Amino acid sequence: MRSVYLFFFGFLLSLQLSAQQYSIIDNRAIKLFQEGEELTLSRRYDEALGKYRAAIAREGSFLEAYIKASQLLITQGDLDEAEKLALAGKARLSGKNATSKHVADYGWLFTNLYLNQGKFPEAFRQFQEVDPLLDEAFKKSMYYSQMKSQMDFLGTQLGQIGEITKEVLPFPLNEYQLQYFPVLTADGNQILFTKRDGTGNFDKEDIYTSYIKDDGGWTPPQGISQTINSPYNEGTCSVTADGNILIYTSCDAPDSQGSCDLYIAYRVNGAWQRPSNMGPKVNSRSWDSQPSLSADGRLLFFSSNRKGGYGGNDIWYSVRQNDGSWSEAKNLGNTLNTPKDEISPFMFFNNEILFFSSDGHQGFGGMDIFLSRVKNGQFQSPENLGLPINDQLDQVALFITAQKDFAYYTELTKGESESEPDRSLLYRFRFPEEIYLGENLTVTEGKVFNAKTGEPVDATLSLVSLTNDSTLYQFKSDGKTGDFMMLYPEKAVSGLYVEKKGFLPKIYNVERDKLQNVKDLKVELTPVASGEEFVFENVFFDFDRYDLKPESISSLKRLYKFLTENPNVNVLISGHTDNIGNATYNQNLSLERAKSVQKYLVNEGLHPGRILVEGKGDTQPMVLNTTPQNQALNRRITIKVL
């Protein structure tokens, strides 16, 4: 605990003076006190505490002994007893032997005690009172500097304390002695967590999962899969939004690179495939653990104590390549990482906010949870989540749902005896709305199937920002069922591209087609064959012009990809307009627009003979030109396989 560290060493500095003046003159009591100090320096705390108590028993006005005994009790975590002794000593301050230095020492004692108790308003107030009394030499120490920084931080936080109501997850969850690190799929229908039977060396970890029922309850947890859970330890996992890619930690397995490694498994056609070690590009000879996948599984964040970092544990990341391999892991940098520890990263579903735990950034004590926002591709300075999410104890990890309604976490209860061992339970609370997590996300599902046979198709679905051609999310449909999941940011201008080699691509304009409101989208993919045709969506022109707008680049790239994947296919690009204006003019305009698409493809390297063009003007409307919306639908480009 950071506050204990400040207390312990700060007191040694402030009290151990070369010419110590005591508040009493009883030499026997003073000798007991000095013996306690020697034992303290040797870290023989129980024996030292006995000496201090003996000094107090001999001389009840021994102010310094009360302080040292209280300090040791704080170090040992016995805060109630520490407070009793501190108050007993403070009651003696009115004596004739008490000095302003004693008042300062007790003020410093209670500042630290209140910090360890989580009584932050009291700690802040006590520090304001004692600060003018502290010795100027002590104020030059690192211990004072750290305390002053924490008090300045508290001054910014105490006026904005929120409220949360914690609730333990109901039966049949939490039926094991230890369960921790919960994660959920984007729809909230599946929870995964690490289950451990006890704290002994032979009590192994496994990954368990449970599903939401129609009545809102949970199914009895079961091991995720026999292909994943093994005689070794599997735990601390992360799963993609659709639940089809799993990365987890396993320690001391036969094929491990170091003490703990990251492993990856894919669910194909509804069944988990055999996992594999992520290899030396991701893992190291050190500790690699606590993975967090981005929603679509293209980015991996994790914590590691390998060489090349800034402190003990740092956050590292790796990127999934187009061929499915993973890039060489890189350190996330010193904006987030510090000389201390950064652990438990969690990338929120919008790929724009990273949560993590740290004791290296200014906080309330121990490990606090922070978030860092991504702006222009760069992680920004971390923000403390504040009270009461953080407090004087260690906060290790949060998982926040895609809907931003609940945060899931683990809470440890220390056992009082062997008959009452430690327990860790899964909890949740409503995540505060005042902590901005970006625009809302809509989670929808659908199916992809063959338009000719009705069979499921394992296609790739890419949600692409039409503003800058960046892929927001990329998922695959299940080859056995055709099922897929997609996330839609509320305000993004985006296109949905459904692609499978051997099929014509299916292209949607998310906003115009109102896909965010379609809860069960049926996507029909047509096999490549002569005479088949599709609407080439998201190709944009200004009114009465044929120059391609920058927002068209995403669709143009997809058409180029389709033609390179199908080298024997030639196409006819047809331009269409609405019925506004002269028919001859519209025919010429539509032809020039088709030629603009052709020009792009030729410039990319395709042979001109594979790409024919024509202008249809307003002669083949898709719908009647009765409304502006219908007219917009009729202004289009179509692609026909020759």
XYZ file of C-alpha atoms in Angstrom:
642
model
C 0.000 0.000 0.000
C 1.361 3.374 -0.985
C 0.026 5.145 2.119
C 1.643 2.577 4.451
C 4.923 3.121 2.617
C 4.658 6.849 3.180
C 3.774 6.389 6.799
C 6.466 3.895 7.708
C 9.448 5.624 6.172
C 8.158 9.124 6.766
C 7.946 8.439 10.470
C 11.413 6.989 10.678
C 12.705 10.177 9.111
C 10.724 12.521 11.315
C 11.308 10.765 14.648
C 14.773 9.239 14.540
C 16.864 12.284 15.279
C 20.456 12.159 16.395
C 19.686 14.014 19.599
C 16.302 12.481 20.432
C 14.363 14.306 23.149
C 11.655 12.182 24.777
C 8.448 13.208 26.477
C 9.397 11.184 29.585
C 12.511 10.702 31.739
C 12.012 7.050 32.792
C 15.224 5.410 31.558
C 13.786 1.886 31.700
C 10.839 2.870 29.483
C 13.203 4.706 27.131
C 15.415 1.605 26.861
C 12.395 -0.544 25.966
C 11.478 2.015 23.306
C 14.993 2.013 21.837
C 15.009 -1.784 21.729
C 11.728 -1.565 19.837
C 13.308 0.794 17.306
C 16.180 -1.632 16.677
C 13.729 -4.489 16.163
C 11.698 -2.319 13.822
C 14.737 -1.645 11.642
C 15.319 -5.422 11.537
C 11.664 -5.865 10.434
C 10.927 -7.964 13.537
C 7.634 -6.144 13.908
C 5.842 -8.356 16.440
C 8.781 -8.225 18.846
C 9.124 -4.473 18.326
C 5.434 -3.977 19.052
C 5.863 -5.858 22.317
C 8.673 -3.494 23.367
C 6.602 -0.396 22.566
C 3.647 -1.744 24.516
C 5.942 -2.538 27.432
C 7.256 1.038 27.346
C 3.698 2.376 27.422
C 2.750 0.034 30.272
C 5.686 1.341 32.296
C 5.087 5.000 31.476
C 1.590 5.916 30.281
C 2.672 9.375 29.069
C 5.278 8.065 26.626
C 3.996 9.911 23.521
C 6.636 8.554 21.139
C 5.858 4.930 22.074
C 2.177 5.372 21.247
C 3.167 6.729 17.840
C 5.601 3.932 17.012
C 3.206 1.204 18.197
C 0.373 2.700 16.161
C 2.618 2.911 13.120
C 3.551 -0.771 13.352
C -0.102 -1.776 13.718
C -0.901 0.158 10.544
C 1.929 -1.644 8.776
C 0.430 -4.966 9.907
C -3.070 -3.942 8.799
C -4.623 -3.802 12.273
C -6.182 -0.380 11.780
C -8.729 -0.575 14.593
C -6.077 -1.293 17.224
C -3.810 1.334 15.671
C -6.558 3.919 16.065
C -7.158 2.972 19.698
C -3.489 3.410 20.561
C -3.200 6.620 18.546
C -6.216 8.140 20.319
C -4.844 7.073 23.704
C -1.564 8.778 22.920
C -3.258 11.885 21.538
C -5.213 12.217 24.808
C -1.835 12.674 26.557
C -0.817 15.631 24.354
C -2.133 18.111 26.899
C 0.609 17.132 29.304
C 3.385 19.523 30.242
C 6.009 17.515 28.340
C 4.135 17.714 25.034
C 5.710 19.999 22.412
C 4.663 21.400 19.063
C 6.736 18.638 17.479
C 4.618 16.025 19.252
C 1.514 17.729 17.920
C 3.015 17.589 14.429
C 3.963 13.922 14.779
C 0.449 13.005 15.888
C -1.019 15.038 13.028
C 1.179 13.109 10.591
C 0.185 9.838 12.300
C -3.552 10.510 11.936
C -3.167 11.704 8.353
C -1.673 8.329 7.462
C -4.120 6.387 9.609
C -7.111 8.050 7.952
C -5.655 7.372 4.509
C -5.322 3.686 5.323
C -8.876 3.614 6.660
C -10.230 5.284 3.544
C -11.386 8.308 5.532
C -10.229 10.734 2.883
C -12.040 13.905 4.045
C -10.595 13.396 7.529
C -7.113 12.737 6.133
C -7.297 15.867 3.981
C -8.468 18.016 6.893
C -5.826 16.585 9.239
C -3.061 17.288 6.733
C -4.183 20.911 6.336
C -3.909 21.308 10.107
C -0.526 19.634 10.516
C 1.205 20.976 7.419
C 2.204 24.351 8.967
C 3.714 22.506 11.968
C 6.002 20.156 10.049
C 9.739 20.729 10.143
C 11.159 22.498 7.086
C 13.864 19.864 6.706
C 11.219 17.126 6.618
C 9.303 19.064 3.959
C 12.265 18.603 1.631
C 11.999 14.820 1.841
C 10.429 12.593 -0.820
C 7.982 11.289 1.801
C 6.502 14.698 2.375
C 6.522 15.414 -1.354
C 4.541 12.247 -2.077
C 2.070 13.011 0.675
C 1.632 16.575 -0.536
C 0.938 15.319 -4.055
C -1.664 12.904 -2.752
C -3.333 15.632 -0.708
C -3.406 17.967 -3.690
C -5.045 15.124 -5.631
C -7.596 14.556 -2.870
C -8.426 18.232 -2.982
C -9.579 17.788 -6.583
C -11.586 14.639 -5.840
C -13.467 15.133 -2.587
C -16.036 17.465 -4.103
C -17.143 14.961 -6.735
C -17.682 11.675 -4.893
C -20.256 9.520 -6.663
C -22.383 6.645 -5.446
C -22.404 2.999 -6.476
C -24.438 0.074 -5.198
C -22.600 -3.225 -5.354
C -24.513 -6.442 -5.887
C -23.173 -9.976 -5.761
C -24.049 -12.042 -8.831
C -26.857 -14.467 -7.957
C -27.029 -18.253 -7.751
C -25.985 -20.428 -9.526
C -22.974 -18.129 -9.966
C -20.546 -17.656 -7.057
C -20.898 -21.250 -5.858
C -17.147 -21.870 -5.811
C -14.633 -20.787 -3.198
C -12.727 -18.605 -5.669
C -14.022 -17.101 -8.924
C -12.577 -13.999 -10.481
C -11.812 -11.912 -13.595
C -15.309 -11.938 -15.169
C -15.769 -11.005 -18.844
C -18.923 -10.962 -20.986
C -19.821 -11.072 -24.646
C -21.172 -7.856 -26.166
C -24.805 -8.959 -25.962
C -24.393 -9.756 -22.264
C -25.702 -13.288 -22.802
C -22.512 -15.126 -21.820
C -20.156 -14.645 -18.883
C -16.720 -16.247 -18.572
C -14.574 -16.296 -15.445
C -11.669 -18.080 -13.799
C -12.632 -20.712 -11.239
C -10.232 -22.049 -8.605
C -11.076 -24.509 -5.862
C -8.650 -23.165 -3.258
C -5.360 -21.450 -2.579
C -3.164 -24.542 -2.289
C -0.399 -25.400 -4.740
C -2.465 -28.204 -6.252
C -5.728 -26.276 -6.556
C -5.891 -25.625 -10.291
C -7.528 -22.876 -12.303
C -10.026 -23.439 -15.114
C -12.158 -21.216 -17.315
C -15.877 -21.552 -16.643
C -18.838 -20.053 -18.461
C -22.551 -19.453 -17.949
C -25.369 -18.169 -20.173
C -28.269 -15.850 -19.459
C -31.693 -17.486 -19.430
C -34.994 -16.136 -20.718
C -36.055 -15.295 -17.165
C -32.898 -13.226 -16.578
C -31.147 -15.824 -14.447
C -27.956 -17.698 -15.270
C -27.373 -21.305 -16.256
C -25.193 -23.447 -13.945
C -21.535 -22.689 -14.804
C -19.586 -25.311 -16.715
C -16.040 -25.668 -17.959
C -15.735 -23.808 -21.236
C -14.388 -26.790 -23.167
C -12.368 -29.948 -22.652
C -10.072 -28.803 -25.451
C -9.189 -25.673 -23.410
C -9.288 -26.703 -19.749
C -6.446 -29.133 -19.096
C -4.491 -30.619 -16.178
C -2.592 -27.319 -16.128
C -3.878 -23.896 -15.060
C -6.091 -21.903 -17.440
C -7.427 -18.545 -16.349
C -7.568 -14.745 -16.669
C -9.184 -14.771 -20.085
C -10.508 -12.322 -22.657
C -13.056 -12.994 -25.378
C -14.166 -11.113 -28.481
C -17.543 -9.403 -28.589
C -19.089 -12.360 -30.419
C -17.446 -14.942 -28.143
C -15.539 -16.666 -30.954
C -11.913 -15.836 -30.095
C -10.511 -16.565 -26.641
C -7.126 -15.593 -25.232
C -6.224 -16.823 -21.769
C -3.294 -17.286 -19.397
C -1.703 -20.622 -18.616
C 1.236 -21.058 -16.256
C 3.976 -23.687 -16.286
C 2.530 -25.615 -19.233
C 4.989 -27.883 -21.121
C 5.103 -25.580 -24.173
C 5.330 -22.294 -22.229
C 7.924 -19.670 -23.093
C 8.098 -18.339 -19.518
C 6.380 -18.649 -16.135
C 2.971 -17.676 -17.548
C 2.069 -17.448 -21.237
C -0.859 -16.351 -23.351
C -2.762 -18.929 -25.393
C -5.357 -18.459 -28.122
C -8.338 -20.571 -29.186
C -10.927 -20.094 -31.942
C -14.510 -21.285 -31.987
C -15.274 -22.619 -35.456
C -18.717 -23.859 -36.470
C -19.801 -23.720 -32.827
C -16.925 -25.784 -31.393
C -13.725 -24.639 -29.682
C -10.604 -25.696 -31.543
C -7.446 -26.807 -29.784
C -5.648 -23.767 -28.296
C -2.094 -22.825 -29.172
C 0.659 -20.875 -27.467
C 0.820 -17.394 -28.992
C 4.536 -17.837 -29.564
C 7.675 -15.773 -29.014
C 6.352 -12.662 -30.779
C 3.796 -12.246 -27.986
C 5.119 -14.290 -25.069
C 8.486 -13.934 -23.364
C 10.600 -15.784 -20.823
C 8.944 -13.673 -18.141
C 5.379 -13.352 -16.808
C 2.784 -12.613 -19.516
C -0.810 -12.491 -18.360
C -4.128 -10.613 -18.016
C -5.062 -10.330 -21.708
C -7.682 -7.986 -23.146
C -8.869 -8.366 -26.724
C -10.458 -5.526 -28.636
C -14.103 -6.192 -29.490
C -13.316 -7.823 -32.845
C -10.062 -9.457 -31.774
C -7.679 -7.416 -33.914
C -5.813 -5.870 -30.952
C -4.443 -7.591 -27.868
C -3.361 -5.807 -24.681
C -1.731 -7.625 -21.772
C 0.509 -7.128 -18.741
C 4.102 -8.374 -18.583
C 7.197 -7.917 -16.440
C 9.579 -8.642 -19.334
C 12.702 -6.633 -20.039
C 12.373 -3.411 -21.975
C 9.571 -1.909 -19.902
C 9.395 1.103 -17.603
C 8.701 -0.648 -14.309
C 7.742 -3.943 -12.695
C 4.665 -4.808 -14.748
C 3.855 -2.850 -17.897
C 1.073 -2.965 -20.470
C 2.084 -4.320 -23.865
C 0.141 -4.854 -27.090
C 0.144 -6.918 -30.276
C -1.808 -6.600 -33.540
C -3.414 -9.468 -35.461
C -2.146 -9.517 -39.042
C -4.209 -10.224 -42.171
C -2.930 -13.805 -42.245
C -4.058 -14.401 -38.647
C -0.582 -14.178 -37.097
C 0.294 -11.683 -34.364
C 2.850 -8.882 -34.541
C 5.845 -8.497 -32.266
C 4.565 -7.232 -28.920
C 5.365 -3.609 -28.162
C 5.342 -1.601 -24.959
C 2.404 0.803 -24.779
C 4.723 3.641 -23.737
C 5.313 5.859 -20.729
C 2.086 7.820 -21.005
C 0.442 4.826 -19.323
C 3.355 2.782 -17.988
C 5.356 3.995 -14.963
C 8.315 2.783 -12.868
C 5.745 0.937 -10.729
C 3.052 -1.556 -11.844
C 0.383 -1.372 -14.532
C -1.834 -4.449 -14.802
C -5.279 -5.728 -15.885
C -5.873 -3.798 -19.116
C -9.417 -3.763 -20.529
C -10.140 -2.236 -23.920
C -13.740 -1.024 -24.014
C -15.960 -2.165 -26.889
C -15.598 1.082 -28.848
C -11.802 0.568 -29.149
C -11.338 4.126 -27.861
C -10.913 3.723 -24.079
C -8.421 1.521 -22.244
C -8.947 0.775 -18.558
C -6.089 -0.499 -16.394
C -4.903 -0.739 -12.788
C -1.822 1.095 -11.533
C -0.001 2.111 -8.397
C 2.305 4.396 -10.377
C -0.187 7.146 -11.214
C -1.565 9.423 -8.520
C -4.398 7.711 -6.692
C -6.057 6.979 -3.374
C -3.843 4.119 -2.231
C -2.619 0.774 -3.508
C -3.807 -0.051 -7.036
C -6.358 2.329 -8.569
C -8.288 1.910 -11.808
C -7.617 4.454 -14.541
C -8.786 5.033 -18.080
C -6.939 6.450 -21.047
C -8.771 7.761 -24.112
C -7.492 7.304 -27.646
C -7.358 10.526 -29.669
C -5.827 10.700 -33.129
C -4.363 7.256 -32.575
C -2.578 8.205 -29.344
C -3.357 7.248 -25.755
C -3.988 10.303 -23.590
C -2.958 10.942 -19.976
C -4.730 8.521 -17.606
C -7.809 9.620 -15.665
C -8.478 8.222 -12.192
C -12.013 6.783 -11.962
C -12.397 8.503 -8.609
C -14.327 7.672 -5.458
C -16.009 5.368 -4.676
C -14.857 3.041 -7.495
C -11.322 3.534 -6.203
C -10.522 3.682 -2.509
C -7.661 2.924 -0.112
C -7.568 -0.763 -1.113
C -6.345 -2.440 -4.297
C -8.722 -2.224 -7.255
C -7.480 -4.753 -9.767
C -9.856 -4.936 -12.728
C -13.195 -3.861 -14.172
C -15.182 -5.186 -17.115
C -17.803 -2.790 -18.474
C -20.612 -3.983 -20.710
C -21.047 -2.757 -24.274
C -24.290 -1.104 -23.188
C -22.313 0.863 -20.546
C -24.830 -0.072 -17.868
C -22.882 -2.377 -15.533
C -19.288 -2.849 -14.413
C -18.307 -6.368 -13.327
C -15.470 -7.088 -10.911
C -14.205 -9.422 -8.186
C -14.210 -8.754 -4.458
C -12.007 -10.735 -2.074
C -13.115 -11.570 1.465
C -10.249 -12.541 3.765
C -10.904 -15.650 5.809
C -10.706 -15.508 9.581
C -9.426 -19.061 9.998
C -8.867 -22.371 8.228
C -12.558 -23.151 8.711
C -13.407 -19.811 7.075
C -10.935 -19.533 4.153
C -10.564 -16.667 1.704
C -13.382 -16.268 -0.828
C -13.581 -14.220 -3.977
C -16.994 -13.488 -5.479
C -18.251 -11.908 -8.676
C -19.970 -8.534 -8.260
C -21.374 -5.782 -10.422
C -22.553 -2.182 -10.041
C -24.185 0.349 -12.306
C -21.414 2.238 -14.055
C -21.667 5.996 -13.392
C -23.105 7.891 -16.349
C -20.920 10.905 -15.551
C -17.826 8.951 -16.651
C -18.092 9.440 -20.408
C -17.475 6.286 -22.433
C -18.146 7.651 -25.892
C -21.202 7.361 -28.087
C -23.634 4.516 -27.582
C -23.143 1.171 -29.280
C -25.903 -0.968 -30.740
C -25.329 -4.715 -30.611
C -27.193 -6.693 -33.269
C -27.139 -10.189 -34.653
C -27.887 -11.786 -37.988
C -27.177 -14.624 -40.393
C -25.285 -14.973 -43.656
C -26.429 -17.614 -46.113
C -26.143 -18.653 -49.745
C -28.819 -16.907 -51.788
C -29.144 -19.935 -54.092
C -29.068 -22.826 -51.616
C -29.957 -21.284 -48.256
C -26.874 -22.842 -46.667
C -24.892 -20.881 -44.031
C -21.778 -19.037 -45.216
C -18.690 -18.253 -43.132
C -18.239 -14.712 -44.461
C -16.192 -11.775 -43.210
C -18.221 -8.763 -42.090
C -16.408 -5.415 -41.882
C -17.891 -2.227 -40.474
C -15.903 0.598 -42.059
C -15.914 4.323 -41.382
C -16.646 5.987 -44.704
C -15.078 9.194 -43.423
C -11.532 7.858 -43.187
C -11.713 4.258 -44.477
C -10.810 2.817 -41.070
C -12.202 -0.571 -40.091
C -14.235 -0.118 -36.921
C -15.064 -3.797 -36.406
C -14.499 -7.034 -38.274
C -16.279 -10.287 -37.453
C -16.884 -13.640 -39.120
C -20.166 -15.477 -39.475
C -20.362 -19.046 -38.238
C -19.986 -21.604 -41.022
C -22.390 -24.010 -39.301
C -25.223 -21.620 -38.475
C -24.424 -18.428 -40.406
C -24.765 -16.448 -37.169
C -22.829 -13.235 -36.648
C -22.742 -10.290 -34.264
C -22.063 -6.663 -35.152
C -21.533 -3.462 -33.154
C -22.720 -0.147 -34.557
C -21.494 3.184 -33.104
C -24.393 5.571 -32.804
C -23.035 8.481 -34.841
C -20.567 6.858 -37.209
C -21.012 7.242 -40.974
C -20.265 3.681 -41.944
C -20.633 0.920 -44.463
C -21.088 -2.788 -43.797
C -19.187 -5.053 -46.193
C -20.012 -8.770 -46.259
C -17.448 -10.744 -48.257
C -16.601 -14.344 -49.061
C -14.370 -15.576 -51.858
C -16.503 -17.042 -54.636
C -19.477 -14.789 -53.834
C -20.525 -11.325 -54.892
C -19.913 -8.841 -52.041
C -22.914 -7.446 -50.201
C -22.578 -3.754 -49.368
C -24.789 -1.703 -47.048
C -24.921 1.927 -46.065
C -25.578 1.557 -42.333
C -27.322 4.876 -41.801
C -29.444 4.877 -44.941
C -30.397 1.213 -44.547
C -31.040 1.730 -40.812
C -29.087 -1.414 -39.932
C -28.728 -0.266 -36.317
C -32.412 -1.048 -35.885
C -32.305 -4.460 -37.576
C -32.051 -7.049 -34.811
C -31.860 -10.102 -37.075
C -30.269 -9.088 -40.367
C -30.512 -11.718 -43.087
C -27.611 -11.362 -45.531
C -27.877 -13.235 -48.829
C -24.617 -13.795 -50.691
C -24.878 -14.697 -54.356
C -22.287 -17.087 -55.843
C -20.192 -15.589 -58.625
C -21.777 -16.463 -61.950
C -22.291 -14.836 -65.315
C -25.262 -12.461 -65.322
C -25.317 -11.906 -61.549
C -25.458 -8.281 -60.438
C -25.151 -6.246 -57.240
C -25.611 -2.628 -56.230
C -22.255 -0.969 -55.616
C -23.144 0.993 -52.471
C -21.199 3.803 -50.799
C -19.875 5.324 -54.022
C -20.519 9.040 -53.731
C -20.626 11.938 -56.183
C -21.500 15.578 -55.643
C -24.730 16.746 -57.237
C -24.434 16.975 -61.020
C -20.776 15.817 -60.953
C -18.933 12.584 -61.716
C -15.775 13.035 -59.589
C -15.536 10.336 -56.940
C -15.768 11.712 -53.394
C -13.190 10.583 -50.800
C -15.910 8.680 -48.913
C -16.047 6.251 -51.863
C -12.597 4.770 -51.239
C -13.811 1.948 -48.954
C -16.138 0.503 -51.582
C -13.636 1.014 -54.398
C -11.051 -0.999 -52.468
C -13.574 -3.807 -51.938
C -14.376 -3.950 -55.661
C -10.675 -4.093 -56.496
C -10.240 -6.904 -53.943
C -13.169 -8.822 -55.447
C -11.707 -8.617 -58.935
C -8.219 -9.651 -57.832
C -9.627 -12.639 -55.907
C -11.614 -13.660 -58.998
C -9.135 -13.143 -61.858
C -11.400 -14.813 -64.438
C -14.293 -12.435 -63.770
C -15.017 -9.491 -66.055
C -17.618 -6.920 -65.070
C -19.922 -4.309 -66.515
C -20.155 -1.104 -64.485
C -23.484 0.674 -65.017
C -24.276 4.212 -63.919
C -27.844 5.207 -63.001
C -29.486 8.538 -62.165
C -32.829 9.731 -60.905
C -35.381 11.395 -63.193
C -34.395 14.988 -62.474
C -33.148 16.752 -65.600
C -32.876 15.968 -69.297
C -32.750 12.257 -70.225
C -29.787 12.687 -72.579
C -27.888 14.666 -69.976
C -28.622 12.025 -67.330
C -27.388 9.278 -69.639
C -24.082 11.088 -70.195
C -23.695 11.853 -66.476
C -24.311 8.223 -65.529
C -21.740 7.050 -68.091
C -19.097 9.444 -66.783
C -19.710 8.230 -63.243
C -19.236 4.622 -64.361
C -16.025 5.678 -66.103
C -14.768 7.232 -62.847
C -15.049 3.837 -61.165
C -13.365 2.178 -64.137
C -10.518 4.699 -64.021
C -9.846 3.962 -60.340
C -9.621 0.211 -60.981
C -7.335 0.621 -63.988
C -5.068 2.975 -62.047
C -4.803 0.263 -59.383
C -3.474 -2.144 -61.988
C -6.457 -4.024 -63.396
C -6.578 -4.619 -67.161
C -9.048 -2.242 -68.888
C -10.475 -5.139 -70.873
C -11.936 -6.649 -67.704
C -13.986 -3.542 -66.910
C -16.705 -2.388 -69.294
C -18.920 0.639 -68.624
C -22.300 1.956 -69.653
C -24.630 4.772 -68.682
C -28.303 3.958 -68.127
C -29.452 7.397 -67.052
C -32.912 7.229 -65.522
C -34.175 4.326 -67.641
C -33.932 1.567 -64.964
C -35.074 2.953 -61.606
C -35.009 0.601 -58.604
C -38.062 2.327 -57.124
C -40.475 5.001 -58.296
C -38.969 8.494 -58.284
C -41.775 9.791 -56.053
C -39.753 11.011 -53.050
C -36.286 12.443 -52.441
C -35.418 9.203 -50.631
C -36.406 7.086 -53.633
C -34.518 9.366 -55.984
C -31.408 8.898 -53.848
C -31.787 5.110 -54.161
C -31.974 5.406 -57.929
C -28.709 7.369 -58.120
C -26.435 4.340 -58.019
C -23.709 2.222 -59.563
C -24.320 -1.470 -60.323
C -21.791 -4.205 -61.064
C -22.714 -7.105 -63.360
C -20.613 -10.237 -63.894
C -20.094 -10.897 -67.620
